[in-house]
Each structure stands twice: as structure tokens, then as C-alpha cells.
Amino acid sequence: MNLKTVNRIFGYGLFAMGAIKIIYTIFLLSQMVTNVNIALNGGEWSYGFFPIIAQVISLVQTLLTIGSVIMIFVNITQQPKVIKGYVWGLGAMLVPYIIPSWPWLIIGTLILQCGMLMKAGTEIMSTSDTYKNEFKPKMSNKTIKNTEWYLGKKNEQNEYISEKKQKRMEKLEKELAEWKQLLDIGEIDEETYNQETNRLIEKERKRSERDA
């Protein structure tokens, strides 16, 4: 799993946490109103599974907080722009500890925290996507050598190239572009990309040497 995928998972997680807390609060308030009506009518009121759900939300939020701190350090050298989103997420986690827990501020604090969590998730996902065009895989010496051979063949404009060889070169170029696209969208990692492109280029070079 590459870094871009991990960032997107955290992005979805933070955004979902903000949305879930809003939904949970709405249902909780609804249940409170129901309990008041039940109590006024002499019935026994209950919050059902709400306490358990609250514990699960708290646990997931703690894990996201710890993970966000770790991901800030992981992204420092590889995807530094994503760090801003994690900072938003950590800020959201700190909101309840910064703002006084006065009754008339509870709803406002919750809305602020959820908004920041959703902002954090959106920021991480959108910023992480920009790296697919900025990523430049490190080339091994073998890859550089093979690429130089390939580009050299391509740039020899005055050399006669048979129709059969021209079709092979076009096919090779198309396959290399397809592997590059897979790398850009995060479907494969750098190692797989280098292995597969080296294999294709090496195969075509050997065929050209046999035809020479």
C-alpha cells in the first residue's frame, strides 16, 4: 500500500468522523426529547445503544488522532503539502479541550469540531491527489541505461525503420504509457513500475539486435 492510498484512507476517516458525530448528535437529541416525553408520562426511559456508540466513536477518534501525528512525520519528506490537512484534524480533536464546556457552547463546539474534521478529510484527499502528477520515480542505473537506449532509437530520425519495427515501437510506447498511468493513479508501486518497464524495453532491444 503506497503513501497516497494511506493518506486517502485517513482523509476518508477524518471526514467520516465529522459526519458521523453530527448524525449521532442529531439522533441523540431526538432520543433525549423522546425520553423527556416518556418520563413525563410516567414511563421508563433509556438511551439504548447510544452509550456504546459513543465509546466506539471515542475509540476511533483516538486512533485517528494518534495516526494523524504519525502521518505528519511520514509525509514530511514525501508529501509535505498533505500535512496541512492533518493539522486541521488535530486542531479539531483539541477543540473540546480549548473551548469551555458551558452548556450553551456545547452545540457550537460540536459543529466547529465536525466542520474542522470534514475540512481535514477533504484537504488531505484533494492535496494527496495532486502528487500523482508530481511524483517522479527514482531510476536505477539499469533503467537509465535502457531508457537512454529507447530514446536513442526513437530520436534517430535519419535511420530507416521498417514498418514492422515501427509498429513494435508504437506498441512499446503505448505499453510504457499504460504502466506510467497505473503508477500515477497508485495502482502499482515504483518497484513494480521499474521491473515491468525494464522487462518491456529489454525485450524490444533484444529483438532489435536480432533483426540488425
PDB file of C-alpha atoms in Angstrom:
ATOM      1  CA  MET A   1       0.000   0.000   0.000  1.00  0.00           C
ATOM      2  CA  ASN A   2       1.580   3.276  -1.103  1.00  0.00           C
ATOM      3  CA  LEU A   3       1.563   6.566   0.782  1.00  0.00           C
ATOM      4  CA  LYS A   4      -1.098   8.154  -1.397  1.00  0.00           C
ATOM      5  CA  THR A   5      -3.540   5.347  -0.575  1.00  0.00           C
ATOM      6  CA  VAL A   6      -2.830   5.611   3.154  1.00  0.00           C
ATOM      7  CA  ASN A   7      -3.414   9.376   3.047  1.00  0.00           C
ATOM      8  CA  ARG A   8      -6.737   8.865   1.291  1.00  0.00           C
ATOM      9  CA  ILE A   9      -7.808   6.334   3.933  1.00  0.00           C
ATOM     10  CA  PHE A  10      -7.073   8.879   6.680  1.00  0.00           C
ATOM     11  CA  GLY A  11      -8.840  11.558   4.650  1.00  0.00           C
ATOM     12  CA  TYR A  12     -11.972   9.463   4.368  1.00  0.00           C
ATOM     13  CA  GLY A  13     -11.677   8.522   8.041  1.00  0.00           C
ATOM     14  CA  LEU A  14     -11.491  12.116   9.285  1.00  0.00           C
ATOM     15  CA  PHE A  15     -14.293  13.277   7.001  1.00  0.00           C
ATOM     16  CA  ALA A  16     -16.491  10.344   8.047  1.00  0.00           C
ATOM     17  CA  MET A  17     -15.773  11.016  11.722  1.00  0.00           C
ATOM     18  CA  GLY A  18     -17.050  14.584  11.371  1.00  0.00           C
ATOM     19  CA  ALA A  19     -20.189  13.454   9.530  1.00  0.00           C
ATOM     20  CA  ILE A  20     -20.898  10.585  11.945  1.00  0.00           C
ATOM     21  CA  LYS A  21     -20.619  12.823  15.014  1.00  0.00           C
ATOM     22  CA  ILE A  22     -23.166  15.217  13.534  1.00  0.00           C
ATOM     23  CA  ILE A  23     -25.577  12.383  12.728  1.00  0.00           C
ATOM     24  CA  TYR A  24     -25.016  10.808  16.158  1.00  0.00           C
ATOM     25  CA  THR A  25     -25.773  14.110  17.892  1.00  0.00           C
ATOM     26  CA  ILE A  26     -28.988  14.604  15.933  1.00  0.00           C
ATOM     27  CA  PHE A  27     -30.232  11.137  16.897  1.00  0.00           C
ATOM     28  CA  LEU A  28     -29.099  11.640  20.494  1.00  0.00           C
ATOM     29  CA  LEU A  29     -31.026  14.897  20.802  1.00  0.00           C
ATOM     30  CA  SER A  30     -34.048  13.193  19.304  1.00  0.00           C
ATOM     31  CA  GLN A  31     -33.756  10.401  21.857  1.00  0.00           C
ATOM     32  CA  MET A  32     -33.458  12.941  24.684  1.00  0.00           C
ATOM     33  CA  VAL A  33     -36.723  14.569  23.606  1.00  0.00           C
ATOM     34  CA  THR A  34     -38.358  11.147  23.463  1.00  0.00           C
ATOM     35  CA  ASN A  35     -37.062  10.284  26.942  1.00  0.00           C
ATOM     36  CA  VAL A  36     -38.465  13.522  28.369  1.00  0.00           C
ATOM     37  CA  ASN A  37     -41.905  12.700  26.956  1.00  0.00           C
ATOM     38  CA  ILE A  38     -41.700   9.158  28.326  1.00  0.00           C
ATOM     39  CA  ALA A  39     -40.659  10.407  31.787  1.00  0.00           C
ATOM     40  CA  LEU A  40     -43.482  12.960  31.869  1.00  0.00           C
ATOM     41  CA  ASN A  41     -45.921  10.160  31.100  1.00  0.00           C
ATOM     42  CA  GLY A  42     -44.546   8.001  33.894  1.00  0.00           C
ATOM     43  CA  GLY A  43     -42.693   5.547  31.678  1.00  0.00           C
ATOM     44  CA  GLU A  44     -39.146   4.200  31.903  1.00  0.00           C
ATOM     45  CA  TRP A  45     -36.747   5.948  29.581  1.00  0.00           C
ATOM     46  CA  SER A  46     -33.490   4.577  28.128  1.00  0.00           C
ATOM     47  CA  TYR A  47     -30.678   5.612  25.803  1.00  0.00           C
ATOM     48  CA  GLY A  48     -30.319   2.106  24.358  1.00  0.00           C
ATOM     49  CA  PHE A  49     -27.109   1.642  22.378  1.00  0.00           C
ATOM     50  CA  PHE A  50     -26.141   5.323  22.407  1.00  0.00           C
ATOM     51  CA  PRO A  51     -23.511   4.927  25.204  1.00  0.00           C
ATOM     52  CA  ILE A  52     -21.845   2.055  23.327  1.00  0.00           C
ATOM     53  CA  ILE A  53     -21.822   4.029  20.084  1.00  0.00           C
ATOM     54  CA  ALA A  54     -20.285   6.966  21.933  1.00  0.00           C
ATOM     55  CA  GLN A  55     -17.473   4.729  23.209  1.00  0.00           C
ATOM     56  CA  VAL A  56     -16.790   3.399  19.706  1.00  0.00           C
ATOM     57  CA  ILE A  57     -16.680   6.938  18.296  1.00  0.00           C
ATOM     58  CA  SER A  58     -14.292   7.972  21.066  1.00  0.00           C
ATOM     59  CA  LEU A  59     -12.001   4.993  20.369  1.00  0.00           C
ATOM     60  CA  VAL A  60     -11.905   5.610  16.618  1.00  0.00           C
ATOM     61  CA  GLN A  61     -11.264   9.320  17.224  1.00  0.00           C
ATOM     62  CA  THR A  62      -8.314   8.457  19.483  1.00  0.00           C
ATOM     63  CA  LEU A  63      -6.864   6.138  16.828  1.00  0.00           C
ATOM     64  CA  LEU A  64      -7.269   8.824  14.163  1.00  0.00           C
ATOM     65  CA  THR A  65      -5.514  11.334  16.413  1.00  0.00           C
ATOM     66  CA  ILE A  66      -2.545   9.046  17.009  1.00  0.00           C
ATOM     67  CA  GLY A  67      -2.437   8.100  13.330  1.00  0.00           C
ATOM     68  CA  SER A  68      -2.541  11.741  12.252  1.00  0.00           C
ATOM     69  CA  VAL A  69       0.505  12.553  14.390  1.00  0.00           C
ATOM     70  CA  ILE A  70       2.384   9.637  12.822  1.00  0.00           C
ATOM     71  CA  MET A  71       1.327  10.590   9.286  1.00  0.00           C
ATOM     72  CA  ILE A  72       2.599  14.144   9.750  1.00  0.00           C
ATOM     73  CA  PHE A  73       6.124  12.780  10.250  1.00  0.00           C
ATOM     74  CA  VAL A  74       5.711  10.231   7.420  1.00  0.00           C
ATOM     75  CA  ASN A  75       4.653  12.934   4.937  1.00  0.00           C
ATOM     76  CA  ILE A  76       7.346  15.494   5.832  1.00  0.00           C
ATOM     77  CA  THR A  77       9.727  14.343   3.084  1.00  0.00           C
ATOM     78  CA  GLN A  78       7.382  12.710   0.568  1.00  0.00           C
ATOM     79  CA  GLN A  79       4.097  14.646   0.520  1.00  0.00           C
ATOM     80  CA  PRO A  80       4.551  17.721   2.740  1.00  0.00           C
ATOM     81  CA  LYS A  81       1.510  19.564   1.347  1.00  0.00           C
ATOM     82  CA  VAL A  82      -0.776  16.935   2.895  1.00  0.00           C
ATOM     83  CA  ILE A  83       0.380  17.866   6.406  1.00  0.00           C
ATOM     84  CA  LYS A  84      -1.970  20.870   6.453  1.00  0.00           C
ATOM     85  CA  GLY A  85      -4.962  18.520   6.423  1.00  0.00           C
ATOM     86  CA  TYR A  86      -3.629  16.524   9.358  1.00  0.00           C
ATOM     87  CA  VAL A  87      -3.078  19.749  11.292  1.00  0.00           C
ATOM     88  CA  TRP A  88      -6.741  20.608  10.717  1.00  0.00           C
ATOM     89  CA  GLY A  89      -7.651  17.174  12.065  1.00  0.00           C
ATOM     90  CA  LEU A  90      -5.530  17.536  15.189  1.00  0.00           C
ATOM     91  CA  GLY A  91      -6.947  21.007  15.747  1.00  0.00           C
ATOM     92  CA  ALA A  92     -10.439  19.555  15.608  1.00  0.00           C
ATOM     93  CA  MET A  93      -9.529  16.964  18.238  1.00  0.00           C
ATOM     94  CA  LEU A  94      -8.294  19.748  20.553  1.00  0.00           C
ATOM     95  CA  VAL A  95     -11.373  21.976  20.196  1.00  0.00           C
ATOM     96  CA  PRO A  96     -13.318  20.414  23.137  1.00  0.00           C
ATOM     97  CA  TYR A  97     -10.289  20.921  25.395  1.00  0.00           C
ATOM     98  CA  ILE A  98      -9.764  24.551  24.348  1.00  0.00           C
ATOM     99  CA  ILE A  99     -13.331  25.874  24.381  1.00  0.00           C
ATOM    100  CA  PRO A 100     -15.057  25.894  27.798  1.00  0.00           C
ATOM    101  CA  SER A 101     -17.686  23.160  28.178  1.00  0.00           C
ATOM    102  CA  TRP A 102     -20.503  25.528  29.042  1.00  0.00           C
ATOM    103  CA  PRO A 103     -23.992  24.204  28.210  1.00  0.00           C
ATOM    104  CA  TRP A 104     -24.769  26.975  25.726  1.00  0.00           C
ATOM    105  CA  LEU A 105     -21.482  26.350  23.912  1.00  0.00           C
ATOM    106  CA  ILE A 106     -21.773  22.570  23.523  1.00  0.00           C
ATOM    107  CA  ILE A 107     -23.657  22.591  20.201  1.00  0.00           C
ATOM    108  CA  GLY A 108     -21.441  25.318  18.740  1.00  0.00           C
ATOM    109  CA  THR A 109     -18.307  23.482  19.803  1.00  0.00           C
ATOM    110  CA  LEU A 110     -19.569  20.266  18.249  1.00  0.00           C
ATOM    111  CA  ILE A 111     -20.412  21.957  14.958  1.00  0.00           C
ATOM    112  CA  LEU A 112     -16.975  23.598  14.879  1.00  0.00           C
ATOM    113  CA  GLN A 113     -15.199  20.323  15.594  1.00  0.00           C
ATOM    114  CA  CYS A 114     -17.170  18.365  12.998  1.00  0.00           C
ATOM    115  CA  GLY A 115     -16.618  21.074  10.405  1.00  0.00           C
ATOM    116  CA  MET A 116     -12.870  21.011  11.028  1.00  0.00           C
ATOM    117  CA  LEU A 117     -12.784  17.201  10.788  1.00  0.00           C
ATOM    118  CA  MET A 118     -14.599  17.261   7.446  1.00  0.00           C
ATOM    119  CA  LYS A 119     -12.335  20.076   6.254  1.00  0.00           C
ATOM    120  CA  ALA A 120      -9.293  17.993   7.284  1.00  0.00           C
ATOM    121  CA  GLY A 121     -10.504  14.962   5.355  1.00  0.00           C
ATOM    122  CA  THR A 122     -11.268  16.986   2.236  1.00  0.00           C
ATOM    123  CA  GLU A 123      -7.904  18.775   2.429  1.00  0.00           C
ATOM    124  CA  ILE A 124      -5.946  15.517   2.740  1.00  0.00           C
ATOM    125  CA  MET A 125      -7.753  13.780  -0.128  1.00  0.00           C
ATOM    126  CA  SER A 126      -7.591  16.707  -2.555  1.00  0.00           C
ATOM    127  CA  THR A 127      -3.973  17.559  -1.783  1.00  0.00           C
ATOM    128  CA  SER A 128      -2.834  13.943  -1.967  1.00  0.00           C
ATOM    129  CA  ASP A 129      -4.333  13.675  -5.473  1.00  0.00           C
ATOM    130  CA  THR A 130      -2.066  16.456  -6.738  1.00  0.00           C
ATOM    131  CA  TYR A 131       1.003  14.297  -6.150  1.00  0.00           C
ATOM    132  CA  LYS A 132       0.125  11.821  -8.898  1.00  0.00           C
ATOM    133  CA  ASN A 133       1.475  14.279 -11.477  1.00  0.00           C
ATOM    134  CA  GLU A 134       4.396  15.451  -9.359  1.00  0.00           C
ATOM    135  CA  PHE A 135       5.764  12.030  -8.452  1.00  0.00           C
ATOM    136  CA  LYS A 136       8.998  11.184 -10.217  1.00  0.00           C
ATOM    137  CA  PRO A 137      10.160   7.597  -9.719  1.00  0.00           C
ATOM    138  CA  LYS A 138      13.806   7.102  -8.927  1.00  0.00           C
ATOM    139  CA  MET A 139      15.605   5.483 -11.813  1.00  0.00           C
ATOM    140  CA  SER A 140      18.023   2.637 -11.254  1.00  0.00           C
ATOM    141  CA  ASN A 141      21.194   2.544 -13.350  1.00  0.00           C
ATOM    142  CA  LYS A 142      19.716  -0.287 -15.402  1.00  0.00           C
ATOM    143  CA  THR A 143      16.525   1.690 -16.051  1.00  0.00           C
ATOM    144  CA  ILE A 144      18.518   4.770 -17.070  1.00  0.00           C
ATOM    145  CA  LYS A 145      20.617   2.685 -19.473  1.00  0.00           C
ATOM    146  CA  ASN A 146      17.559   1.059 -21.018  1.00  0.00           C
ATOM    147  CA  THR A 147      15.716   4.364 -21.280  1.00  0.00           C
ATOM    148  CA  GLU A 148      18.669   6.011 -22.985  1.00  0.00           C
ATOM    149  CA  TRP A 149      18.703   3.178 -25.496  1.00  0.00           C
ATOM    150  CA  TYR A 150      14.978   3.544 -26.104  1.00  0.00           C
ATOM    151  CA  LEU A 151      15.112   7.334 -26.501  1.00  0.00           C
ATOM    152  CA  GLY A 152      18.143   6.993 -28.726  1.00  0.00           C
ATOM    153  CA  LYS A 153      16.262   4.677 -31.023  1.00  0.00           C
ATOM    154  CA  LYS A 154      13.296   6.994 -31.063  1.00  0.00           C
ATOM    155  CA  ASN A 155      15.352  10.071 -31.904  1.00  0.00           C
ATOM    156  CA  GLU A 156      17.332   8.571 -34.771  1.00  0.00           C
ATOM    157  CA  GLN A 157      15.231  10.344 -37.393  1.00  0.00           C
ATOM    158  CA  ASN A 158      17.507   9.631 -40.331  1.00  0.00           C
ATOM    159  CA  GLU A 159      17.704   5.893 -39.738  1.00  0.00           C
ATOM    160  CA  TYR A 160      15.441   3.722 -41.827  1.00  0.00           C
ATOM    161  CA  ILE A 161      12.889   1.887 -39.691  1.00  0.00           C
ATOM    162  CA  SER A 162      10.848  -0.879 -41.231  1.00  0.00           C
ATOM    163  CA  GLU A 163       7.078  -0.873 -40.952  1.00  0.00           C
ATOM    164  CA  LYS A 164       7.200  -3.936 -38.700  1.00  0.00           C
ATOM    165  CA  LYS A 165       9.725  -2.339 -36.355  1.00  0.00           C
ATOM    166  CA  GLN A 166       7.779   0.918 -36.325  1.00  0.00           C
ATOM    167  CA  LYS A 167       4.652  -0.932 -35.163  1.00  0.00           C
ATOM    168  CA  ARG A 168       6.660  -2.630 -32.431  1.00  0.00           C
ATOM    169  CA  MET A 169       7.999   0.717 -31.232  1.00  0.00           C
ATOM    170  CA  GLU A 170       4.484   2.185 -31.175  1.00  0.00           C
ATOM    171  CA  LYS A 171       3.249  -0.812 -29.204  1.00  0.00           C
ATOM    172  CA  LEU A 172       6.139  -0.438 -26.747  1.00  0.00           C
ATOM    173  CA  GLU A 173       5.416   3.251 -26.316  1.00  0.00           C
ATOM    174  CA  LYS A 174       1.744   2.511 -25.640  1.00  0.00           C
ATOM    175  CA  GLU A 175       2.578  -0.189 -23.062  1.00  0.00           C
ATOM    176  CA  LEU A 176       5.044   2.085 -21.286  1.00  0.00           C
ATOM    177  CA  ALA A 177       2.403   4.817 -21.141  1.00  0.00           C
ATOM    178  CA  GLU A 178      -0.108   2.370 -19.661  1.00  0.00           C
ATOM    179  CA  TRP A 179       2.331   1.319 -16.910  1.00  0.00           C
ATOM    180  CA  LYS A 180       3.063   5.003 -16.188  1.00  0.00           C
ATOM    181  CA  GLN A 181      -0.671   5.662 -15.875  1.00  0.00           C
ATOM    182  CA  LEU A 182      -1.027   2.794 -13.386  1.00  0.00           C
ATOM    183  CA  LEU A 183       1.849   4.272 -11.374  1.00  0.00           C
ATOM    184  CA  ASP A 184       0.284   7.754 -11.423  1.00  0.00           C
ATOM    185  CA  ILE A 185      -3.073   6.576 -10.081  1.00  0.00           C
ATOM    186  CA  GLY A 186      -1.431   4.473  -7.373  1.00  0.00           C
ATOM    187  CA  GLU A 187      -2.407   1.024  -8.709  1.00  0.00           C
ATOM    188  CA  ILE A 188       1.231  -0.146  -8.690  1.00  0.00           C
ATOM    189  CA  ASP A 189       4.315   0.890  -6.760  1.00  0.00           C
ATOM    190  CA  GLU A 190       7.630   2.234  -8.046  1.00  0.00           C
ATOM    191  CA  GLU A 191       9.376  -1.134  -7.865  1.00  0.00           C
ATOM    192  CA  THR A 192       6.729  -2.864  -9.988  1.00  0.00           C
ATOM    193  CA  TYR A 193       6.805   0.026 -12.475  1.00  0.00           C
ATOM    194  CA  ASN A 194      10.590  -0.233 -12.909  1.00  0.00           C
ATOM    195  CA  GLN A 195      10.509  -4.017 -13.227  1.00  0.00           C
ATOM    196  CA  GLU A 196       7.788  -4.093 -15.865  1.00  0.00           C
ATOM    197  CA  THR A 197       9.137  -1.217 -17.972  1.00  0.00           C
ATOM    198  CA  ASN A 198      12.668  -2.665 -17.837  1.00  0.00           C
ATOM    199  CA  ARG A 199      11.308  -6.002 -18.982  1.00  0.00           C
ATOM    200  CA  LEU A 200       9.455  -4.462 -21.940  1.00  0.00           C
ATOM    201  CA  ILE A 201      12.381  -2.301 -23.041  1.00  0.00           C
ATOM    202  CA  GLU A 202      14.895  -5.133 -22.661  1.00  0.00           C
ATOM    203  CA  LYS A 203      12.668  -7.455 -24.682  1.00  0.00           C
ATOM    204  CA  GLU A 204      12.384  -4.968 -27.543  1.00  0.00           C
ATOM    205  CA  ARG A 205      16.126  -4.259 -27.508  1.00  0.00           C
ATOM    206  CA  LYS A 206      16.955  -7.937 -27.880  1.00  0.00           C
ATOM    207  CA  ARG A 207      14.510  -8.265 -30.772  1.00  0.00           C
ATOM    208  CA  SER A 208      16.047  -5.230 -32.477  1.00  0.00           C
ATOM    209  CA  GLU A 209      19.546  -6.620 -32.010  1.00  0.00           C
ATOM    210  CA  ARG A 210      18.481  -9.907 -33.579  1.00  0.00           C
ATOM    211  CA  ASP A 211      16.946  -8.063 -36.531  1.00  0.00           C
ATOM    212  CA  ALA A 212      20.058  -5.918 -37.043  1.00  0.00           C
TER     213      ALA A 212
END
